[in-house]
PDB file of C-alpha atoms in Angstrom:
ATOM      1  CA  MET Z 862      11.211   6.736 -29.447  1.00 41.00           C
ATOM      2  CA  ALA Z 863       9.694   3.564 -30.857  1.00 46.00           C
ATOM      3  CA  PRO Z 864       8.847   0.864 -28.337  1.00 48.00           C
ATOM      4  CA  ASP Z 865      11.395  -1.919 -27.836  1.00 53.00           C
ATOM      5  CA  LYS Z 866       9.847  -5.048 -29.365  1.00 51.00           C
ATOM      6  CA  THR Z 867      12.386  -7.435 -27.818  1.00 50.00           C
ATOM      7  CA  ASN Z 868      10.086  -8.097 -24.854  1.00 56.00           C
ATOM      8  CA  ALA Z 869       7.995 -10.642 -26.785  1.00 62.00           C
ATOM      9  CA  ALA Z 870       7.337 -13.785 -24.753  1.00 65.00           C
ATOM     10  CA  PRO Z 871       9.311 -16.804 -26.026  1.00 67.00           C
ATOM     11  CA  ASN Z 872       7.417 -19.431 -27.996  1.00 69.00           C
ATOM     12  CA  LEU Z 873       7.834 -22.730 -26.139  1.00 68.00           C
ATOM     13  CA  LEU Z 874       7.535 -24.647 -29.428  1.00 72.00           C
ATOM     14  CA  LYS Z 875      10.531 -22.835 -30.898  1.00 74.00           C
ATOM     15  CA  MET Z 876      12.626 -21.492 -28.031  1.00 77.00           C
ATOM     16  CA  ASN Z 877      16.095 -22.654 -27.065  1.00 79.00           C
ATOM     17  CA  PHE Z 878      16.118 -24.519 -23.744  1.00 85.00           C
ATOM     18  CA  ASP Z 879      19.688 -23.684 -22.742  1.00 91.00           C
ATOM     19  CA  LEU Z 880      19.900 -23.083 -18.993  1.00 95.00           C
ATOM     20  CA  VAL Z 881      21.893 -20.439 -17.150  1.00 96.00           C
ATOM     21  CA  THR Z 882      22.333 -19.992 -13.409  1.00 97.00           C
ATOM     22  CA  ILE Z 883      21.325 -16.839 -11.562  1.00 98.00           C
ATOM     23  CA  ARG Z 884      22.911 -16.705  -8.114  1.00 97.00           C
ATOM     24  CA  VAL Z 885      21.138 -14.256  -5.815  1.00 98.00           C
ATOM     25  CA  GLY Z 886      21.980 -13.062  -2.332  1.00 95.00           C
ATOM     26  CA  GLU Z 887      25.096 -12.160  -0.406  1.00 91.00           C
ATOM     27  CA  THR Z 888      28.055 -14.488   0.083  1.00 89.00           C
ATOM     28  CA  GLY Z 889      27.164 -17.283   2.460  1.00 90.00           C
ATOM     29  CA  HIS Z 890      23.446 -16.825   1.867  1.00 92.00           C
ATOM     30  CA  THR Z 891      23.167 -17.399  -1.869  1.00 96.00           C
ATOM     31  CA  VAL Z 892      20.463 -19.276  -3.762  1.00 97.00           C
ATOM     32  CA  ASP Z 893      20.998 -20.626  -7.291  1.00 98.00           C
ATOM     33  CA  PHE Z 894      18.203 -20.474  -9.862  1.00 98.00           C
ATOM     34  CA  PRO Z 895      18.497 -22.459 -13.112  1.00 97.00           C
ATOM     35  CA  VAL Z 896      16.619 -20.394 -15.696  1.00 96.00           C
ATOM     36  CA  TYR Z 897      16.034 -20.654 -19.425  1.00 94.00           C
ATOM     37  CA  ARG Z 898      18.443 -18.212 -21.038  1.00 94.00           C
ATOM     38  CA  GLU Z 899      15.966 -17.263 -23.741  1.00 92.00           C
ATOM     39  CA  LEU Z 900      13.321 -16.418 -21.145  1.00 93.00           C
ATOM     40  CA  LEU Z 901      15.672 -13.911 -19.500  1.00 95.00           C
ATOM     41  CA  SER Z 902      16.814 -12.488 -22.833  1.00 93.00           C
ATOM     42  CA  SER Z 903      13.233 -11.964 -23.976  1.00 92.00           C
ATOM     43  CA  VAL Z 904      12.403  -9.581 -21.115  1.00 95.00           C
ATOM     44  CA  SER Z 905      15.726  -7.918 -20.275  1.00 96.00           C
ATOM     45  CA  PRO Z 906      18.361  -6.298 -22.521  1.00 96.00           C
ATOM     46  CA  TYR Z 907      20.748  -6.595 -19.570  1.00 96.00           C
ATOM     47  CA  PHE Z 908      20.511 -10.387 -19.346  1.00 96.00           C
ATOM     48  CA  ARG Z 909      20.544 -10.687 -23.130  1.00 94.00           C
ATOM     49  CA  SER Z 910      23.805  -8.738 -23.255  1.00 94.00           C
ATOM     50  CA  VAL Z 911      25.370 -10.771 -20.436  1.00 94.00           C
ATOM     51  CA  PHE Z 912      24.510 -14.233 -21.749  1.00 93.00           C
ATOM     52  CA  GLU Z 913      24.595 -13.617 -25.494  1.00 89.00           C
ATOM     53  CA  GLY Z 914      27.520 -11.193 -25.631  1.00 84.00           C
ATOM     54  CA  GLY Z 915      31.263 -11.584 -25.283  1.00 80.00           C
ATOM     55  CA  PHE Z 916      31.351 -11.595 -21.501  1.00 80.00           C
ATOM     56  CA  LYS Z 917      32.802 -14.228 -19.185  1.00 85.00           C
ATOM     57  CA  GLU Z 918      29.300 -14.969 -17.888  1.00 82.00           C
ATOM     58  CA  ALA Z 919      28.263 -16.084 -21.371  1.00 82.00           C
ATOM     59  CA  ASP Z 920      30.843 -18.886 -21.225  1.00 85.00           C
ATOM     60  CA  ASP Z 921      30.316 -19.742 -17.558  1.00 91.00           C
ATOM     61  CA  ARG Z 922      26.528 -19.403 -17.835  1.00 92.00           C
ATOM     62  CA  VAL Z 923      26.486 -18.038 -14.286  1.00 94.00           C
ATOM     63  CA  ILE Z 924      25.914 -14.537 -12.934  1.00 95.00           C
ATOM     64  CA  SER Z 925      25.725 -13.347  -9.322  1.00 96.00           C
ATOM     65  CA  LEU Z 926      23.210 -10.724  -8.203  1.00 97.00           C
ATOM     66  CA  VAL Z 927      24.338  -9.974  -4.652  1.00 96.00           C
ATOM     67  CA  ASP Z 928      21.873  -7.108  -4.186  1.00 95.00           C
ATOM     68  CA  VAL Z 929      18.767  -9.187  -4.994  1.00 97.00           C
ATOM     69  CA  THR Z 930      16.800 -11.261  -2.484  1.00 96.00           C
ATOM     70  CA  GLU Z 931      15.530 -14.735  -3.208  1.00 97.00           C
ATOM     71  CA  GLN Z 932      11.885 -13.670  -2.965  1.00 97.00           C
ATOM     72  CA  THR Z 933      12.298 -10.663  -5.252  1.00 98.00           C
ATOM     73  CA  PHE Z 934      13.865 -12.877  -7.909  1.00 98.00           C
ATOM     74  CA  ARG Z 935      11.078 -15.426  -7.493  1.00 98.00           C
ATOM     75  CA  ILE Z 936       8.505 -12.702  -8.112  1.00 98.00           C
ATOM     76  CA  PHE Z 937      10.410 -11.645 -11.227  1.00 98.00           C
ATOM     77  CA  LEU Z 938      10.530 -15.243 -12.506  1.00 97.00           C
ATOM     78  CA  GLN Z 939       6.809 -15.718 -11.950  1.00 95.00           C
ATOM     79  CA  TRP Z 940       6.151 -12.509 -13.860  1.00 96.00           C
ATOM     80  CA  ALA Z 941       8.498 -13.551 -16.699  1.00 94.00           C
ATOM     81  CA  HIS Z 942       6.780 -16.928 -17.109  1.00 91.00           C
ATOM     82  CA  ALA Z 943       3.350 -15.266 -16.999  1.00 89.00           C
ATOM     83  CA  GLN Z 944       4.147 -13.403 -20.220  1.00 83.00           C
ATOM     84  CA  ALA Z 945       3.598 -16.626 -22.164  1.00 73.00           C
ATOM     85  CA  TYR Z 946       0.220 -17.446 -20.581  1.00 71.00           C
ATOM     86  CA  ARG Z 947      -2.716 -17.025 -22.905  1.00 64.00           C
ATOM     87  CA  SER Z 948      -5.133 -16.152 -20.130  1.00 62.00           C
ATOM     88  CA  GLY Z 949      -8.151 -14.047 -20.999  1.00 61.00           C
ATOM     89  CA  SER Z 950      -9.529 -10.942 -19.332  1.00 65.00           C
ATOM     90  CA  GLY Z 951     -11.251 -10.738 -15.962  1.00 71.00           C
ATOM     91  CA  ALA Z 952      -8.576 -11.945 -13.533  1.00 81.00           C
ATOM     92  CA  LEU Z 953      -9.596 -10.951 -10.020  1.00 85.00           C
ATOM     93  CA  ILE Z 954      -7.565  -8.486  -8.017  1.00 90.00           C
ATOM     94  CA  PRO Z 955      -6.695 -10.250  -4.739  1.00 90.00           C
ATOM     95  CA  ASP Z 956      -9.092  -9.308  -1.970  1.00 90.00           C
ATOM     96  CA  ILE Z 957      -8.058  -6.830   0.703  1.00 92.00           C
ATOM     97  CA  SER Z 958      -8.071  -9.712   3.195  1.00 90.00           C
ATOM     98  CA  VAL Z 959      -4.974 -11.172   1.490  1.00 92.00           C
ATOM     99  CA  LEU Z 960      -3.108  -9.047   4.049  1.00 93.00           C
ATOM    100  CA  PRO Z 961      -3.753 -10.332   7.595  1.00 91.00           C
ATOM    101  CA  ALA Z 962      -5.546  -8.115  10.098  1.00 90.00           C
ATOM    102  CA  SER Z 963      -5.760  -8.613  13.850  1.00 86.00           C
ATOM    103  CA  VAL Z 964      -9.572  -8.668  13.836  1.00 59.00           C
ATOM    104  CA  GLY Z 965      -9.912 -11.425  11.229  1.00 50.00           C
ATOM    105  CA  THR Z 966     -12.128 -11.465   8.140  1.00 45.00           C
ATOM    106  CA  GLU Z 967     -15.736 -12.180   7.319  1.00 44.00           C
ATOM    107  CA  SER Z 968     -16.726 -15.522   5.888  1.00 33.00           C
ATOM    108  CA  GLY Z 969     -18.568 -16.071   2.663  1.00 31.00           C
ATOM    109  CA  GLN Z 970     -17.576 -12.827   0.950  1.00 38.00           C
ATOM    110  CA  ALA Z 971     -15.381 -12.499  -2.093  1.00 37.00           C
ATOM    111  CA  ALA Z 972     -14.636  -9.765  -4.586  1.00 37.00           C
ATOM    112  CA  GLN Z 973     -16.168 -10.083  -8.029  1.00 38.00           C
ATOM    113  CA  ALA Z 974     -15.049  -8.817 -11.388  1.00 37.00           C
ATOM    114  CA  THR Z 975     -17.455  -6.061 -12.340  1.00 38.00           C
ATOM    115  CA  ASP Z 976     -20.011  -6.722 -15.061  1.00 38.00           C
ATOM    116  CA  ILE Z 977     -19.711  -3.421 -16.907  1.00 35.00           C
ATOM    117  CA  SER Z 978     -22.987  -4.008 -18.743  1.00 38.00           C
ATOM    118  CA  ALA Z 979     -24.836  -4.055 -15.423  1.00 41.00           C
ATOM    119  CA  LEU Z 980     -23.537  -0.810 -13.961  1.00 35.00           C
ATOM    120  CA  PRO Z 981     -26.503   1.262 -12.704  1.00 39.00           C
ATOM    121  CA  ASN Z 982     -27.348   4.825 -13.710  1.00 40.00           C
ATOM    122  CA  ILE Z 983     -25.127   4.771 -16.796  1.00 37.00           C
ATOM    123  CA  PRO Z 984     -26.651   4.895 -20.301  1.00 43.00           C
ATOM    124  CA  LYS Z 985     -26.153   1.701 -22.326  1.00 45.00           C
ATOM    125  CA  ALA Z 986     -24.017   3.402 -24.984  1.00 47.00           C
ATOM    126  CA  GLN Z 987     -21.711   4.835 -22.333  1.00 43.00           C
ATOM    127  CA  ARG Z 988     -21.443   1.495 -20.519  1.00 40.00           C
ATOM    128  CA  GLU Z 989     -20.311  -0.194 -23.729  1.00 45.00           C
ATOM    129  CA  SER Z 990     -17.601   2.414 -24.252  1.00 45.00           C
ATOM    130  CA  LEU Z 991     -16.125   2.125 -20.749  1.00 49.00           C
ATOM    131  CA  ASP Z 992     -12.508   1.030 -20.542  1.00 56.00           C
ATOM    132  CA  GLN Z 993     -12.496  -2.347 -18.766  1.00 75.00           C
ATOM    133  CA  ALA Z 994      -8.748  -2.268 -18.204  1.00 87.00           C
ATOM    134  CA  PHE Z 995      -7.159  -3.519 -14.988  1.00 90.00           C
ATOM    135  CA  ASP Z 996      -6.313  -0.049 -13.655  1.00 91.00           C
ATOM    136  CA  GLN Z 997      -9.857   1.354 -13.808  1.00 87.00           C
ATOM    137  CA  PRO Z 998     -11.891   2.142 -10.652  1.00 84.00           C
ATOM    138  CA  HIS Z 999     -14.861   0.171 -12.028  1.00 77.00           C
ATOM    139  CA  TYR Z1000     -12.817  -2.917 -12.993  1.00 82.00           C
ATOM    140  CA  GLN Z1001     -13.868  -4.875  -9.901  1.00 81.00           C
ATOM    141  CA  SER Z1002     -16.582  -4.507  -7.271  1.00 75.00           C
ATOM    142  CA  GLN Z1003     -16.047  -4.391  -3.504  1.00 72.00           C
ATOM    143  CA  PRO Z1004     -17.917  -6.955  -1.371  1.00 72.00           C
ATOM    144  CA  ARG Z1005     -17.768  -4.778   1.769  1.00 77.00           C
ATOM    145  CA  SER Z1006     -18.961  -1.313   2.671  1.00 78.00           C
ATOM    146  CA  ASN Z1007     -16.400   1.410   3.255  1.00 79.00           C
ATOM    147  CA  ASP Z1008     -17.261   1.454   6.974  1.00 83.00           C
ATOM    148  CA  THR Z1009     -16.631  -2.282   7.230  1.00 85.00           C
ATOM    149  CA  ARG Z1010     -13.308  -2.014   5.393  1.00 86.00           C
ATOM    150  CA  ALA Z1011     -12.247   0.878   7.617  1.00 85.00           C
ATOM    151  CA  LYS Z1012     -13.062  -1.037  10.791  1.00 86.00           C
ATOM    152  CA  MET Z1013     -11.555  -4.350   9.743  1.00 88.00           C
ATOM    153  CA  TYR Z1014      -8.563  -3.177   7.737  1.00 90.00           C
ATOM    154  CA  TYR Z1015      -7.767   0.516   7.229  1.00 89.00           C
ATOM    155  CA  HIS Z1016      -7.695   1.262  10.988  1.00 88.00           C
ATOM    156  CA  ASP Z1017      -6.140  -2.051  11.977  1.00 91.00           C
ATOM    157  CA  LYS Z1018      -2.455  -1.796  12.943  1.00 92.00           C
ATOM    158  CA  THR Z1019      -1.631  -5.342  11.873  1.00 93.00           C
ATOM    159  CA  TRP Z1020      -3.127  -4.769   8.427  1.00 94.00           C
ATOM    160  CA  GLN Z1021      -1.367  -1.399   8.130  1.00 92.00           C
ATOM    161  CA  GLU Z1022       1.961  -3.038   8.973  1.00 94.00           C
ATOM    162  CA  ASN Z1023       1.465  -5.686   6.296  1.00 95.00           C
ATOM    163  CA  TYR Z1024       0.330  -3.074   3.765  1.00 95.00           C
ATOM    164  CA  ARG Z1025       3.386  -0.919   4.458  1.00 95.00           C
ATOM    165  CA  MET Z1026       5.626  -3.929   3.882  1.00 96.00           C
ATOM    166  CA  MET Z1027       3.746  -4.742   0.677  1.00 97.00           C
ATOM    167  CA  LEU Z1028       4.772  -1.342  -0.676  1.00 97.00           C
ATOM    168  CA  GLU Z1029       8.353  -2.232   0.250  1.00 97.00           C
ATOM    169  CA  SER Z1030       8.006  -5.469  -1.725  1.00 98.00           C
ATOM    170  CA  TYR Z1031       6.739  -3.530  -4.754  1.00 98.00           C
ATOM    171  CA  LEU Z1032       9.712  -1.203  -4.374  1.00 98.00           C
ATOM    172  CA  ASN Z1033      12.147  -4.128  -4.223  1.00 98.00           C
ATOM    173  CA  VAL Z1034      10.790  -5.563  -7.466  1.00 99.00           C
ATOM    174  CA  PHE Z1035      10.774  -2.144  -9.141  1.00 99.00           C
ATOM    175  CA  VAL Z1036      14.405  -1.544  -8.110  1.00 99.00           C
ATOM    176  CA  PHE Z1037      15.324  -4.946  -9.563  1.00 99.00           C
ATOM    177  CA  ALA Z1038      13.551  -4.068 -12.816  1.00 98.00           C
ATOM    178  CA  ASP Z1039      15.338  -0.714 -12.899  1.00 98.00           C
ATOM    179  CA  GLN Z1040      18.806  -2.173 -12.262  1.00 98.00           C
ATOM    180  CA  TYR Z1041      18.466  -5.018 -14.752  1.00 98.00           C
ATOM    181  CA  THR Z1042      16.505  -3.164 -17.466  1.00 98.00           C
ATOM    182  CA  VAL Z1043      13.276  -5.151 -17.277  1.00 98.00           C
ATOM    183  CA  HIS Z1044      11.305  -2.306 -18.833  1.00 97.00           C
ATOM    184  CA  GLN Z1045       7.880  -3.931 -19.014  1.00 97.00           C
ATOM    185  CA  LEU Z1046       8.039  -5.107 -15.413  1.00 98.00           C
ATOM    186  CA  ARG Z1047       8.394  -1.492 -14.267  1.00 98.00           C
ATOM    187  CA  ASP Z1048       5.218  -0.543 -16.114  1.00 98.00           C
ATOM    188  CA  ASP Z1049       3.394  -3.655 -14.901  1.00 98.00           C
ATOM    189  CA  ILE Z1050       4.183  -2.960 -11.243  1.00 98.00           C
ATOM    190  CA  LEU Z1051       2.596   0.471 -11.572  1.00 98.00           C
ATOM    191  CA  THR Z1052      -0.488  -1.021 -13.238  1.00 97.00           C
ATOM    192  CA  ALA Z1053      -0.788  -3.551 -10.411  1.00 97.00           C
ATOM    193  CA  MET Z1054      -0.454  -0.846  -7.754  1.00 96.00           C
ATOM    194  CA  VAL Z1055      -3.013   1.456  -9.377  1.00 95.00           C
ATOM    195  CA  GLY Z1056      -5.495  -1.375  -9.959  1.00 94.00           C
ATOM    196  CA  GLN Z1057      -5.111  -2.548  -6.372  1.00 94.00           C
ATOM    197  CA  ALA Z1058      -5.500   0.982  -4.994  1.00 92.00           C
ATOM    198  CA  HIS Z1059      -8.711   1.618  -6.953  1.00 90.00           C
ATOM    199  CA  THR Z1060     -10.284  -1.721  -6.018  1.00 90.00           C
ATOM    200  CA  TRP Z1061      -9.300  -1.597  -2.357  1.00 92.00           C
ATOM    201  CA  GLU Z1062     -10.159   2.129  -2.365  1.00 88.00           C
ATOM    202  CA  TRP Z1063      -6.945   2.703  -0.479  1.00 89.00           C
ATOM    203  CA  PHE Z1064      -4.009   4.640  -1.907  1.00 87.00           C
ATOM    204  CA  PRO Z1065      -0.758   4.665   0.090  1.00 85.00           C
ATOM    205  CA  ASP Z1066      -0.504   6.948   3.080  1.00 78.00           C
ATOM    206  CA  LEU Z1067       2.747   8.832   2.806  1.00 78.00           C
ATOM    207  CA  ASP Z1068       5.493   7.122   4.765  1.00 86.00           C
ATOM    208  CA  GLU Z1069       8.843   8.792   5.434  1.00 88.00           C
ATOM    209  CA  ASP Z1070      10.785   5.524   5.556  1.00 92.00           C
ATOM    210  CA  LEU Z1071       9.344   4.315   2.242  1.00 93.00           C
ATOM    211  CA  LEU Z1072       9.980   7.701   0.646  1.00 92.00           C
ATOM    212  CA  THR Z1073      13.591   7.748   1.850  1.00 93.00           C
ATOM    213  CA  SER Z1074      14.143   4.188   0.629  1.00 95.00           C
ATOM    214  CA  ALA Z1075      12.706   4.985  -2.801  1.00 96.00           C
ATOM    215  CA  TYR Z1076      14.914   8.062  -3.251  1.00 95.00           C
ATOM    216  CA  ASP Z1077      17.994   6.205  -1.989  1.00 96.00           C
ATOM    217  CA  ARG Z1078      17.535   3.298  -4.394  1.00 97.00           C
ATOM    218  CA  LEU Z1079      16.039   4.917  -7.485  1.00 97.00           C
ATOM    219  CA  PRO Z1080      16.738   7.971  -9.642  1.00 96.00           C
ATOM    220  CA  ASN Z1081      14.537  10.956  -8.812  1.00 94.00           C
ATOM    221  CA  SER Z1082      12.829  10.559 -12.181  1.00 94.00           C
ATOM    222  CA  ALA Z1083      11.715   6.967 -11.479  1.00 96.00           C
ATOM    223  CA  GLN Z1084       8.032   6.371 -12.128  1.00 96.00           C
ATOM    224  CA  PHE Z1085       7.614   4.548  -8.807  1.00 97.00           C
ATOM    225  CA  ILE Z1086       8.335   7.891  -7.154  1.00 94.00           C
ATOM    226  CA  ARG Z1087       5.883   9.479  -9.583  1.00 93.00           C
ATOM    227  CA  PHE Z1088       3.213   7.093  -8.292  1.00 92.00           C
ATOM    228  CA  LEU Z1089       3.918   8.224  -4.721  1.00 92.00           C
ATOM    229  CA  VAL Z1090       3.726  11.859  -5.852  1.00 89.00           C
ATOM    230  CA  LEU Z1091       0.337  11.446  -7.540  1.00 88.00           C
ATOM    231  CA  SER Z1092      -1.029   9.327  -4.688  1.00 86.00           C
ATOM    232  CA  THR Z1093      -0.057  12.046  -2.236  1.00 84.00           C
ATOM    233  CA  THR Z1094      -1.452  14.837  -4.386  1.00 81.00           C
ATOM    234  CA  TYR Z1095      -4.885  13.356  -5.019  1.00 75.00           C
ATOM    235  CA  CYS Z1096      -5.497  10.757  -2.326  1.00 72.00           C
ATOM    236  CA  TRP Z1097      -3.663  11.638   0.870  1.00 63.00           C
ATOM    237  CA  VAL Z1098      -6.149  12.859   3.475  1.00 51.00           C
ATOM    238  CA  ALA Z1099      -3.914  14.701   5.919  1.00 49.00           C
ATOM    239  CA  ASP Z1100      -4.871  15.638   9.454  1.00 50.00           C
ATOM    240  CA  THR Z1101      -3.074  18.943   9.018  1.00 52.00           C
ATOM    241  CA  ASP Z1102      -3.880  21.890   6.798  1.00 66.00           C
ATOM    242  CA  CYS Z1103      -2.312  22.346   3.376  1.00 68.00           C
ATOM    243  CA  VAL Z1104       0.494  24.600   4.614  1.00 70.00           C
ATOM    244  CA  ALA Z1105       1.458  22.225   7.407  1.00 73.00           C
ATOM    245  CA  ARG Z1106       1.374  19.264   5.032  1.00 74.00           C
ATOM    246  CA  THR Z1107       3.644  21.000   2.543  1.00 76.00           C
ATOM    247  CA  GLU Z1108       6.083  21.907   5.296  1.00 79.00           C
ATOM    248  CA  LEU Z1109       6.143  18.296   6.474  1.00 80.00           C
ATOM    249  CA  LEU Z1110       6.913  17.095   2.950  1.00 82.00           C
ATOM    250  CA  ARG Z1111       9.727  19.626   2.647  1.00 84.00           C
ATOM    251  CA  GLN Z1112      11.254  18.318   5.856  1.00 86.00           C
ATOM    252  CA  TRP Z1113      11.091  14.761   4.580  1.00 87.00           C
ATOM    253  CA  ASN Z1114      12.313  15.391   1.042  1.00 85.00           C
ATOM    254  CA  PRO Z1115      12.450  18.801  -0.695  1.00 86.00           C
ATOM    255  CA  ASP Z1116      12.472  17.219  -4.172  1.00 86.00           C
ATOM    256  CA  PHE Z1117       9.337  15.221  -3.426  1.00 86.00           C
ATOM    257  CA  ALA Z1118       7.633  18.283  -1.941  1.00 84.00           C
ATOM    258  CA  PHE Z1119       8.348  20.257  -5.115  1.00 81.00           C
ATOM    259  CA  GLU Z1120       6.969  17.499  -7.359  1.00 83.00           C
ATOM    260  CA  GLU Z1121       3.851  17.186  -5.195  1.00 82.00           C
ATOM    261  CA  GLU Z1122       3.195  20.936  -5.275  1.00 78.00           C
ATOM    262  CA  TYR Z1123       3.688  21.002  -9.044  1.00 76.00           C
ATOM    263  CA  ALA Z1124       1.400  18.006  -9.608  1.00 79.00           C
ATOM    264  CA  SER Z1125      -1.320  19.619  -7.489  1.00 75.00           C
ATOM    265  CA  CYS Z1126      -1.637  22.337 -10.156  1.00 72.00           C
ATOM    266  CA  PHE Z1127      -2.835  19.825 -12.741  1.00 70.00           C
ATOM    267  CA  ASP Z1128      -5.732  17.405 -12.962  1.00 62.00           C
ATOM    268  CA  GLU Z1129      -3.719  14.358 -13.963  1.00 64.00           C
ATOM    269  CA  ASP Z1130      -5.291  11.008 -14.737  1.00 66.00           C
ATOM    270  CA  LEU Z1131      -4.771   8.375 -12.058  1.00 79.00           C
ATOM    271  CA  ARG Z1132      -4.591   5.604 -14.607  1.00 84.00           C
ATOM    272  CA  SER Z1133      -1.287   3.817 -14.735  1.00 92.00           C
ATOM    273  CA  CYS Z1134      -0.417   4.953 -18.268  1.00 93.00           C
ATOM    274  CA  ALA Z1135       0.136   8.434 -16.818  1.00 90.00           C
ATOM    275  CA  MET Z1136       3.221   6.921 -15.150  1.00 93.00           C
ATOM    276  CA  HIS Z1137       4.293   4.342 -17.726  1.00 96.00           C
ATOM    277  CA  GLU Z1138       7.463   4.702 -19.767  1.00 96.00           C
ATOM    278  CA  HIS Z1139       6.026   2.675 -22.695  1.00 97.00           C
ATOM    279  CA  LEU Z1140       9.480   1.514 -23.769  1.00 97.00           C
ATOM    280  CA  VAL Z1141       8.173  -1.900 -24.840  1.00 96.00           C
ATOM    281  CA  LEU Z1142       4.490  -1.341 -25.619  1.00 96.00           C
ATOM    282  CA  ASP Z1143       2.982   1.901 -26.863  1.00 96.00           C
ATOM    283  CA  LYS Z1144      -0.060   3.321 -25.088  1.00 94.00           C
ATOM    284  CA  ASP Z1145      -2.654   1.551 -27.243  1.00 95.00           C
ATOM    285  CA  GLN Z1146      -0.881  -1.791 -26.863  1.00 95.00           C
ATOM    286  CA  CYS Z1147      -0.572  -1.152 -23.153  1.00 95.00           C
ATOM    287  CA  ARG Z1148      -4.315  -0.540 -22.732  1.00 93.00           C
ATOM    288  CA  GLU Z1149      -5.065  -3.747 -24.626  1.00 92.00           C
ATOM    289  CA  ARG Z1150      -2.653  -5.654 -22.395  1.00 92.00           C
ATOM    290  CA  MET Z1151      -4.508  -4.365 -19.335  1.00 93.00           C
ATOM    291  CA  LYS Z1152      -7.686  -5.920 -20.721  1.00 90.00           C
ATOM    292  CA  ASN Z1153      -6.340  -9.184 -22.115  1.00 89.00           C
ATOM    293  CA  LYS Z1154      -3.438 -10.057 -19.788  1.00 90.00           C
ATOM    294  CA  THR Z1155      -4.996  -9.170 -16.448  1.00 91.00           C
ATOM    295  CA  HIS Z1156      -3.528 -12.273 -14.789  1.00 91.00           C
ATOM    296  CA  VAL Z1157      -0.061 -10.675 -15.027  1.00 94.00           C
ATOM    297  CA  PHE Z1158      -1.048  -7.831 -12.704  1.00 95.00           C
ATOM    298  CA  ALA Z1159      -3.207  -9.904 -10.355  1.00 93.00           C
ATOM    299  CA  GLU Z1160      -0.298 -12.324  -9.833  1.00 94.00           C
ATOM    300  CA  LEU Z1161       2.073  -9.449  -9.054  1.00 96.00           C
ATOM    301  CA  ILE Z1162      -0.307  -8.182  -6.361  1.00 96.00           C
ATOM    302  CA  ASP Z1163      -0.705 -11.637  -4.859  1.00 95.00           C
ATOM    303  CA  ALA Z1164       3.050 -12.324  -4.883  1.00 96.00           C
ATOM    304  CA  CYS Z1165       3.976  -9.013  -3.259  1.00 97.00           C
ATOM    305  CA  ALA Z1166       1.236  -9.444  -0.643  1.00 96.00           C
ATOM    306  CA  LYS Z1167       2.586 -12.861   0.328  1.00 95.00           C
ATOM    307  CA  ASP Z1168       6.142 -11.498   0.330  1.00 96.00           C
ATOM    308  CA  SER Z1169       5.094  -8.714   2.694  1.00 95.00           C
ATOM    309  CA  VAL Z1170       3.539 -11.147   5.168  1.00 93.00           C
ATOM    310  CA  SER Z1171       6.757 -13.191   5.152  1.00 93.00           C
ATOM    311  CA  MET Z1172       8.882 -10.084   5.728  1.00 93.00           C
ATOM    312  CA  VAL Z1173       6.739  -8.994   8.682  1.00 92.00           C
ATOM    313  CA  GLN Z1174       7.006 -12.462  10.206  1.00 89.00           C
ATOM    314  CA  GLU Z1175      10.799 -12.456   9.763  1.00 88.00           C
ATOM    315  CA  GLN Z1176      11.054  -9.055  11.430  1.00 86.00           C
ATOM    316  CA  LYS Z1177       9.092 -10.328  14.424  1.00 83.00           C
ATOM    317  CA  LYS Z1178      11.470 -13.297  14.754  1.00 80.00           C
ATOM    318  CA  ASP Z1179      14.403 -10.890  14.966  1.00 68.00           C
TER     319      ASP Z1179
END
């Protein structure tokens, strides 16, 4: 199927500035967002149909999304506006310290975008041919040793709690994109998650609650679930043996266990295009986007990290 070209970012010099209102949240706790209609239509066939079709909402210019939180919609809006930015390549993936840890962080250290031409022990011709896309392991260097990261973050319960909630934030945005047909956002979330995982050198530990939530809110074929499958297959270091791990997965979710066992038979690429639907951009266009629009993915990571910290704080208040 040919990619859907309707996702093109609106041209501010030519676009229509008609406003519509998106009301998010449950009754009594709603928030109204005035949004450019053309911006919504450019990224979502659902919103285009609602506001440009023969529905009541097209006349009222108001639609209610009771199942969407304020913060999830804010993340979507930031992503939608970012489509029009003409930022170049090299946007930094937010540092691992963007998620708070109980032991604090070092001073004076920051991640750097990798200079591919300076990579050691790689012939010059091979260096020049390396894919510098956002989802590559060599896209960005790490300022800390693995031992330091493990001590300060990976083994820290506060950091783990924030990281777990960050995955929930990603899931919330993905569910929104799935419900309201924001095709490119689904692909972009996966690119952000893969790029973050490679740079932080930390793929998600399998979590029963997250897995249950994903299966409850998404179709089994959703590519977010595919990301969890591949992460588990290639990156989950279990304390149990293979048989015990498989049995645990079967107890949690038989469908997931089957997909994980099947995936383990193949050496699949852990680049995000292995999970993309490519309904808007084909694979070549997608790879170019990951080189030339890196700010889109970096901003998604930063937004979901901040959302996760807020959610953890709200839970502690309760």
